[in-house]
Amino acid sequence: MHIHWEATEYYDETIGTGLRAALATTPREHLLRLAGIYVHDYDPKGERLGVYIRDHLGIRIELYVQPHMDLITNSPHYASASEATILRGVVLQLAHTLFHEVGHHVTLTLNPRKKPSKKRAAVTETLENWAETYAAKRLEKFIASQSLLPSVGNGT
């Protein structure tokens, strides 16, 4: 599986490294049939952190870096944080979004359940809850596997 870095703004290399590390902890069988992970600066709709897409271009995940940066830098929890801590927060947020979207891939494509529908809000809510549960489990494993995260921003 490849991450296609299509963002044009400059971001600390730590962000790309952390995202690749998160992807590396994702079980390969959960990525089957996925054409790629595409990283952009912003969501063209201006409202999402990431999205799972199945269309004529294939099955893919898009992640948007700037909304993750804004989420962390505007959080009161990071008001007096060091640059390294802020970068660690961005990596963790991106990893969470990646895992959430992979959760949608697993539940909608690899192990299909009922498709979401505006007419069946309970189904959509169930799928979102499942993706969040998947993301939480994967994020926990990612954090446990990373000796990189405590040293984010110091050149390693």
PDB file of C-alpha atoms in Angstrom:
ATOM      1  CA  MET A   1       0.000   0.000   0.000  1.00  0.00           C
ATOM      2  CA  HIS A   2       1.323   3.401  -0.916  1.00  0.00           C
ATOM      3  CA  ILE A   3       0.768   6.818   0.544  1.00  0.00           C
ATOM      4  CA  HIS A   4       0.498   9.338  -2.265  1.00  0.00           C
ATOM      5  CA  TRP A   5       1.647  12.656  -0.835  1.00  0.00           C
ATOM      6  CA  GLU A   6      -0.205  15.254  -2.877  1.00  0.00           C
ATOM      7  CA  ALA A   7      -0.066  18.044  -0.303  1.00  0.00           C
ATOM      8  CA  THR A   8       1.758  21.094  -1.630  1.00  0.00           C
ATOM      9  CA  GLU A   9       2.362  23.004   1.605  1.00  0.00           C
ATOM     10  CA  TYR A  10       5.457  22.287   3.658  1.00  0.00           C
ATOM     11  CA  TYR A  11       4.923  20.050   6.690  1.00  0.00           C
ATOM     12  CA  ASP A  12       7.574  18.753   9.040  1.00  0.00           C
ATOM     13  CA  GLU A  13       8.909  15.397   7.807  1.00  0.00           C
ATOM     14  CA  THR A  14       7.756  13.881  11.096  1.00  0.00           C
ATOM     15  CA  ILE A  15       4.163  13.967   9.868  1.00  0.00           C
ATOM     16  CA  GLY A  16       4.858  11.834   6.795  1.00  0.00           C
ATOM     17  CA  THR A  17       7.062   9.488   8.803  1.00  0.00           C
ATOM     18  CA  GLY A  18       4.380   9.060  11.458  1.00  0.00           C
ATOM     19  CA  LEU A  19       1.665   8.446   8.883  1.00  0.00           C
ATOM     20  CA  ARG A  20       3.787   5.793   7.140  1.00  0.00           C
ATOM     21  CA  ALA A  21       4.427   4.160  10.537  1.00  0.00           C
ATOM     22  CA  ALA A  22       0.681   4.105  11.253  1.00  0.00           C
ATOM     23  CA  LEU A  23       0.008   2.489   7.888  1.00  0.00           C
ATOM     24  CA  ALA A  24       2.742  -0.075   8.569  1.00  0.00           C
ATOM     25  CA  THR A  25       0.912  -1.212  11.726  1.00  0.00           C
ATOM     26  CA  THR A  26      -2.324  -1.799   9.798  1.00  0.00           C
ATOM     27  CA  PRO A  27      -2.927  -5.463   8.965  1.00  0.00           C
ATOM     28  CA  ARG A  28      -2.264  -6.036   5.245  1.00  0.00           C
ATOM     29  CA  GLU A  29      -5.522  -7.944   4.860  1.00  0.00           C
ATOM     30  CA  HIS A  30      -7.410  -4.812   5.958  1.00  0.00           C
ATOM     31  CA  LEU A  31      -5.909  -2.913   3.021  1.00  0.00           C
ATOM     32  CA  LEU A  32      -6.820  -5.361   0.248  1.00  0.00           C
ATOM     33  CA  ARG A  33      -8.483  -3.754  -2.801  1.00  0.00           C
ATOM     34  CA  LEU A  34      -7.533  -0.287  -1.560  1.00  0.00           C
ATOM     35  CA  ALA A  35      -5.870   1.671  -4.395  1.00  0.00           C
ATOM     36  CA  GLY A  36      -4.024   4.005  -2.065  1.00  0.00           C
ATOM     37  CA  ILE A  37      -3.934   6.620   0.636  1.00  0.00           C
ATOM     38  CA  TYR A  38      -3.896  10.155  -0.773  1.00  0.00           C
ATOM     39  CA  VAL A  39      -2.722  13.035   1.393  1.00  0.00           C
ATOM     40  CA  HIS A  40      -3.856  16.561   0.518  1.00  0.00           C
ATOM     41  CA  ASP A  41      -3.544  19.925   2.230  1.00  0.00           C
ATOM     42  CA  TYR A  42      -7.283  20.604   2.512  1.00  0.00           C
ATOM     43  CA  ASP A  43     -10.638  18.942   2.007  1.00  0.00           C
ATOM     44  CA  PRO A  44     -12.229  20.419  -1.129  1.00  0.00           C
ATOM     45  CA  LYS A  45     -15.542  20.496   0.776  1.00  0.00           C
ATOM     46  CA  GLY A  46     -13.815  22.219   3.683  1.00  0.00           C
ATOM     47  CA  GLU A  47     -15.298  20.113   6.443  1.00  0.00           C
ATOM     48  CA  ARG A  48     -13.612  16.714   6.782  1.00  0.00           C
ATOM     49  CA  LEU A  49     -10.393  15.311   8.231  1.00  0.00           C
ATOM     50  CA  GLY A  50     -10.485  12.361   5.851  1.00  0.00           C
ATOM     51  CA  VAL A  51     -12.816  10.368   3.671  1.00  0.00           C
ATOM     52  CA  TYR A  52     -13.267   6.829   2.364  1.00  0.00           C
ATOM     53  CA  ILE A  53     -14.174   6.855  -1.334  1.00  0.00           C
ATOM     54  CA  ARG A  54     -15.466   4.148  -3.651  1.00  0.00           C
ATOM     55  CA  ASP A  55     -16.090   5.529  -7.128  1.00  0.00           C
ATOM     56  CA  HIS A  56     -15.076   5.198 -10.789  1.00  0.00           C
ATOM     57  CA  LEU A  57     -11.463   6.030  -9.832  1.00  0.00           C
ATOM     58  CA  GLY A  58     -11.290   3.082  -7.436  1.00  0.00           C
ATOM     59  CA  ILE A  59     -11.308   2.578  -3.703  1.00  0.00           C
ATOM     60  CA  ARG A  60      -9.151   5.022  -1.779  1.00  0.00           C
ATOM     61  CA  ILE A  61      -8.726   7.034   1.367  1.00  0.00           C
ATOM     62  CA  GLU A  62      -8.052  10.759   1.332  1.00  0.00           C
ATOM     63  CA  LEU A  63      -6.536  12.501   4.348  1.00  0.00           C
ATOM     64  CA  TYR A  64      -6.336  16.273   4.785  1.00  0.00           C
ATOM     65  CA  VAL A  65      -3.348  17.555   6.762  1.00  0.00           C
ATOM     66  CA  GLN A  66      -4.263  21.179   7.427  1.00  0.00           C
ATOM     67  CA  PRO A  67      -7.511  20.454   9.296  1.00  0.00           C
ATOM     68  CA  HIS A  68      -5.532  18.092  11.559  1.00  0.00           C
ATOM     69  CA  MET A  69      -2.952  20.837  12.155  1.00  0.00           C
ATOM     70  CA  ASP A  70      -5.725  23.322  12.936  1.00  0.00           C
ATOM     71  CA  LEU A  71      -7.446  20.883  15.286  1.00  0.00           C
ATOM     72  CA  ILE A  72      -4.281  20.451  17.346  1.00  0.00           C
ATOM     73  CA  THR A  73      -2.970  24.014  17.267  1.00  0.00           C
ATOM     74  CA  ASN A  74      -6.390  25.438  18.205  1.00  0.00           C
ATOM     75  CA  SER A  75      -6.878  22.991  21.073  1.00  0.00           C
ATOM     76  CA  PRO A  76      -6.467  24.499  24.554  1.00  0.00           C
ATOM     77  CA  HIS A  77      -4.637  21.289  25.534  1.00  0.00           C
ATOM     78  CA  TYR A  78      -1.788  22.279  23.230  1.00  0.00           C
ATOM     79  CA  ALA A  79      -1.768  26.024  24.043  1.00  0.00           C
ATOM     80  CA  SER A  80       1.670  25.954  25.676  1.00  0.00           C
ATOM     81  CA  ALA A  81       2.955  22.751  24.049  1.00  0.00           C
ATOM     82  CA  SER A  82       6.337  22.433  22.400  1.00  0.00           C
ATOM     83  CA  GLU A  83       6.616  22.002  18.651  1.00  0.00           C
ATOM     84  CA  ALA A  84       7.505  18.334  19.171  1.00  0.00           C
ATOM     85  CA  THR A  85       4.356  17.762  21.230  1.00  0.00           C
ATOM     86  CA  ILE A  86       2.208  19.514  18.635  1.00  0.00           C
ATOM     87  CA  LEU A  87       3.713  17.362  15.873  1.00  0.00           C
ATOM     88  CA  ARG A  88       3.068  14.253  17.952  1.00  0.00           C
ATOM     89  CA  GLY A  89      -0.549  15.360  18.340  1.00  0.00           C
ATOM     90  CA  VAL A  90      -0.918  15.883  14.583  1.00  0.00           C
ATOM     91  CA  VAL A  91       0.552  12.441  13.864  1.00  0.00           C
ATOM     92  CA  LEU A  92      -1.822  10.811  16.334  1.00  0.00           C
ATOM     93  CA  GLN A  93      -4.822  12.660  14.885  1.00  0.00           C
ATOM     94  CA  LEU A  94      -3.849  11.680  11.328  1.00  0.00           C
ATOM     95  CA  ALA A  95      -3.326   8.075  12.442  1.00  0.00           C
ATOM     96  CA  HIS A  96      -6.749   8.049  14.079  1.00  0.00           C
ATOM     97  CA  THR A  97      -8.390   9.370  10.909  1.00  0.00           C
ATOM     98  CA  LEU A  98      -6.488   6.846   8.782  1.00  0.00           C
ATOM     99  CA  PHE A  99      -7.629   3.988  11.021  1.00  0.00           C
ATOM    100  CA  HIS A 100     -11.215   5.269  11.036  1.00  0.00           C
ATOM    101  CA  GLU A 101     -11.304   5.304   7.223  1.00  0.00           C
ATOM    102  CA  VAL A 102      -9.686   1.846   7.050  1.00  0.00           C
ATOM    103  CA  GLY A 103     -12.455   0.732   9.412  1.00  0.00           C
ATOM    104  CA  HIS A 104     -14.976   1.911   6.821  1.00  0.00           C
ATOM    105  CA  HIS A 105     -13.079  -0.025   4.147  1.00  0.00           C
ATOM    106  CA  VAL A 106     -13.215  -3.207   6.212  1.00  0.00           C
ATOM    107  CA  THR A 107     -16.902  -2.886   7.025  1.00  0.00           C
ATOM    108  CA  LEU A 108     -18.145  -1.640   3.630  1.00  0.00           C
ATOM    109  CA  THR A 109     -15.907  -3.489   1.170  1.00  0.00           C
ATOM    110  CA  LEU A 110     -13.986  -6.377   2.689  1.00  0.00           C
ATOM    111  CA  ASN A 111     -16.624  -7.562   5.144  1.00  0.00           C
ATOM    112  CA  PRO A 112     -19.788  -5.840   3.902  1.00  0.00           C
ATOM    113  CA  ARG A 113     -22.500  -4.993   6.346  1.00  0.00           C
ATOM    114  CA  LYS A 114     -25.639  -3.011   5.613  1.00  0.00           C
ATOM    115  CA  LYS A 115     -24.874   0.082   3.546  1.00  0.00           C
ATOM    116  CA  PRO A 116     -25.454   3.473   5.125  1.00  0.00           C
ATOM    117  CA  SER A 117     -28.557   5.334   4.099  1.00  0.00           C
ATOM    118  CA  LYS A 118     -30.061   8.705   4.905  1.00  0.00           C
ATOM    119  CA  LYS A 119     -33.346   6.856   5.278  1.00  0.00           C
ATOM    120  CA  ARG A 120     -31.791   4.474   7.809  1.00  0.00           C
ATOM    121  CA  ALA A 121     -29.860   6.716  10.170  1.00  0.00           C
ATOM    122  CA  ALA A 122     -29.363   3.871  12.657  1.00  0.00           C
ATOM    123  CA  VAL A 123     -27.361   1.909  10.065  1.00  0.00           C
ATOM    124  CA  THR A 124     -25.148   4.906   9.319  1.00  0.00           C
ATOM    125  CA  GLU A 125     -24.638   5.510  13.047  1.00  0.00           C
ATOM    126  CA  THR A 126     -23.747   1.845  13.570  1.00  0.00           C
ATOM    127  CA  LEU A 127     -21.145   1.979  10.770  1.00  0.00           C
ATOM    128  CA  GLU A 128     -19.637   5.169  12.233  1.00  0.00           C
ATOM    129  CA  ASN A 129     -19.495   3.571  15.672  1.00  0.00           C
ATOM    130  CA  TRP A 130     -17.834   0.482  14.209  1.00  0.00           C
ATOM    131  CA  ALA A 131     -15.230   2.638  12.397  1.00  0.00           C
ATOM    132  CA  GLU A 132     -14.540   4.536  15.631  1.00  0.00           C
ATOM    133  CA  THR A 133     -14.128   1.301  17.593  1.00  0.00           C
ATOM    134  CA  TYR A 134     -11.759  -0.021  14.919  1.00  0.00           C
ATOM    135  CA  ALA A 135      -9.794   3.266  14.982  1.00  0.00           C
ATOM    136  CA  ALA A 136      -9.466   3.229  18.777  1.00  0.00           C
ATOM    137  CA  LYS A 137      -8.097  -0.333  18.784  1.00  0.00           C
ATOM    138  CA  ARG A 138      -5.650   0.340  15.944  1.00  0.00           C
ATOM    139  CA  LEU A 139      -4.495   3.624  17.496  1.00  0.00           C
ATOM    140  CA  GLU A 140      -3.795   1.882  20.792  1.00  0.00           C
ATOM    141  CA  LYS A 141      -1.664  -0.716  18.986  1.00  0.00           C
ATOM    142  CA  PHE A 142       0.079   1.982  16.951  1.00  0.00           C
ATOM    143  CA  ILE A 143       1.000   3.981  20.055  1.00  0.00           C
ATOM    144  CA  ALA A 144       2.257   0.847  21.804  1.00  0.00           C
ATOM    145  CA  SER A 145       4.441  -0.036  18.803  1.00  0.00           C
ATOM    146  CA  GLN A 146       6.051   3.358  18.390  1.00  0.00           C
ATOM    147  CA  SER A 147       9.266   4.328  20.058  1.00  0.00           C
ATOM    148  CA  LEU A 148       9.303   7.130  17.442  1.00  0.00           C
ATOM    149  CA  LEU A 149       6.466   9.140  18.997  1.00  0.00           C
ATOM    150  CA  PRO A 150       8.161  10.313  22.207  1.00  0.00           C
ATOM    151  CA  SER A 151      11.021  11.747  20.150  1.00  0.00           C
ATOM    152  CA  VAL A 152       8.991  13.432  17.422  1.00  0.00           C
ATOM    153  CA  GLY A 153      10.669  16.571  16.189  1.00  0.00           C
ATOM    154  CA  ASN A 154      14.187  15.861  17.426  1.00  0.00           C
ATOM    155  CA  GLY A 155      15.482  14.578  14.131  1.00  0.00           C
ATOM    156  CA  THR A 156      14.860  10.867  14.612  1.00  0.00           C
TER     157      THR A 156
END
